Amino acid sequence: ELIAAGHASIEVWDYTPRRIASFLKLAHRRLGREAAQALSISALAARGDANEIRRQHKELTRE
């Protein structure tokens, strides 16, 4: 899981168990937030309000 989250495999082998647990907790939180955002966007799209969809798209793609 850590490698899938972007950690180098060579570095993961040197992590302490506590560090692994911390990184996994952070990764799971991030995945939860991403899932919640995807659900929110899907619900927004299902409602079909074009103006709201445009607003959300603009917000997500701003730099």
Coordinates of C-alpha atoms in Angstrom, one line a residue:
E1 CA 0.0 0.0 0.0
L2 CA 2.8 2.4 0.8
I3 CA 4.4 1.8 -2.6
A4 CA 1.1 2.4 -4.3
A5 CA 0.9 5.7 -2.3
G6 CA 4.1 6.8 -3.8
H7 CA 6.8 5.6 -1.4
A8 CA 9.9 4.2 -2.9
S9 CA 10.2 0.4 -2.2
I10 CA 13.8 0.7 -1.1
E11 CA 12.8 3.3 1.5
V12 CA 9.8 1.3 2.8
W13 CA 12.0 -1.5 3.9
D14 CA 13.8 0.9 6.3
Y15 CA 10.6 2.3 7.9
T16 CA 9.9 1.4 11.5
P17 CA 6.6 -0.2 12.3
R18 CA 5.4 3.0 13.9
R19 CA 6.3 5.0 10.8
I20 CA 4.5 2.5 8.6
A21 CA 1.4 2.7 10.7
S22 CA 1.5 6.5 10.5
F23 CA 1.9 6.6 6.7
L24 CA -0.9 4.0 6.3
K25 CA -3.2 6.1 8.5
L26 CA -2.5 9.2 6.4
A27 CA -3.0 7.3 3.1
H28 CA -6.3 5.9 4.3
R29 CA -7.5 9.4 5.3
R30 CA -6.5 10.7 1.9
L31 CA -8.4 7.9 0.2
G32 CA -11.4 8.6 2.3
R33 CA -11.4 12.2 1.4
E34 CA -11.0 11.4 -2.3
A35 CA -13.9 8.9 -2.1
A36 CA -16.1 11.5 -0.4
Q37 CA -15.2 14.1 -3.1
A38 CA -16.0 11.6 -5.9
L39 CA -19.3 10.8 -4.3
S40 CA -20.1 14.5 -4.0
I41 CA -19.2 15.2 -7.6
S42 CA -21.3 12.2 -8.7
A43 CA -24.3 13.5 -6.8
L44 CA -23.8 16.9 -8.3
A45 CA -23.7 15.5 -11.8
A46 CA -26.8 13.4 -11.2
R47 CA -28.8 16.5 -10.2
G48 CA -27.8 17.9 -13.6
D49 CA -27.6 21.6 -12.7
A50 CA -25.3 22.9 -15.5
N51 CA -24.3 26.1 -13.7
E52 CA -23.3 24.2 -10.6
I53 CA -21.4 21.7 -12.6
R54 CA -19.5 24.5 -14.4
R55 CA -18.7 26.2 -11.1
Q56 CA -17.4 22.9 -9.5
H57 CA -15.3 22.2 -12.6
K58 CA -13.8 25.7 -12.5
E59 CA -13.0 25.2 -8.8
L60 CA -11.4 21.8 -9.3
T61 CA -9.2 22.9 -12.3
R62 CA -8.0 26.3 -11.0
E63 CA -4.3 26.7 -10.4

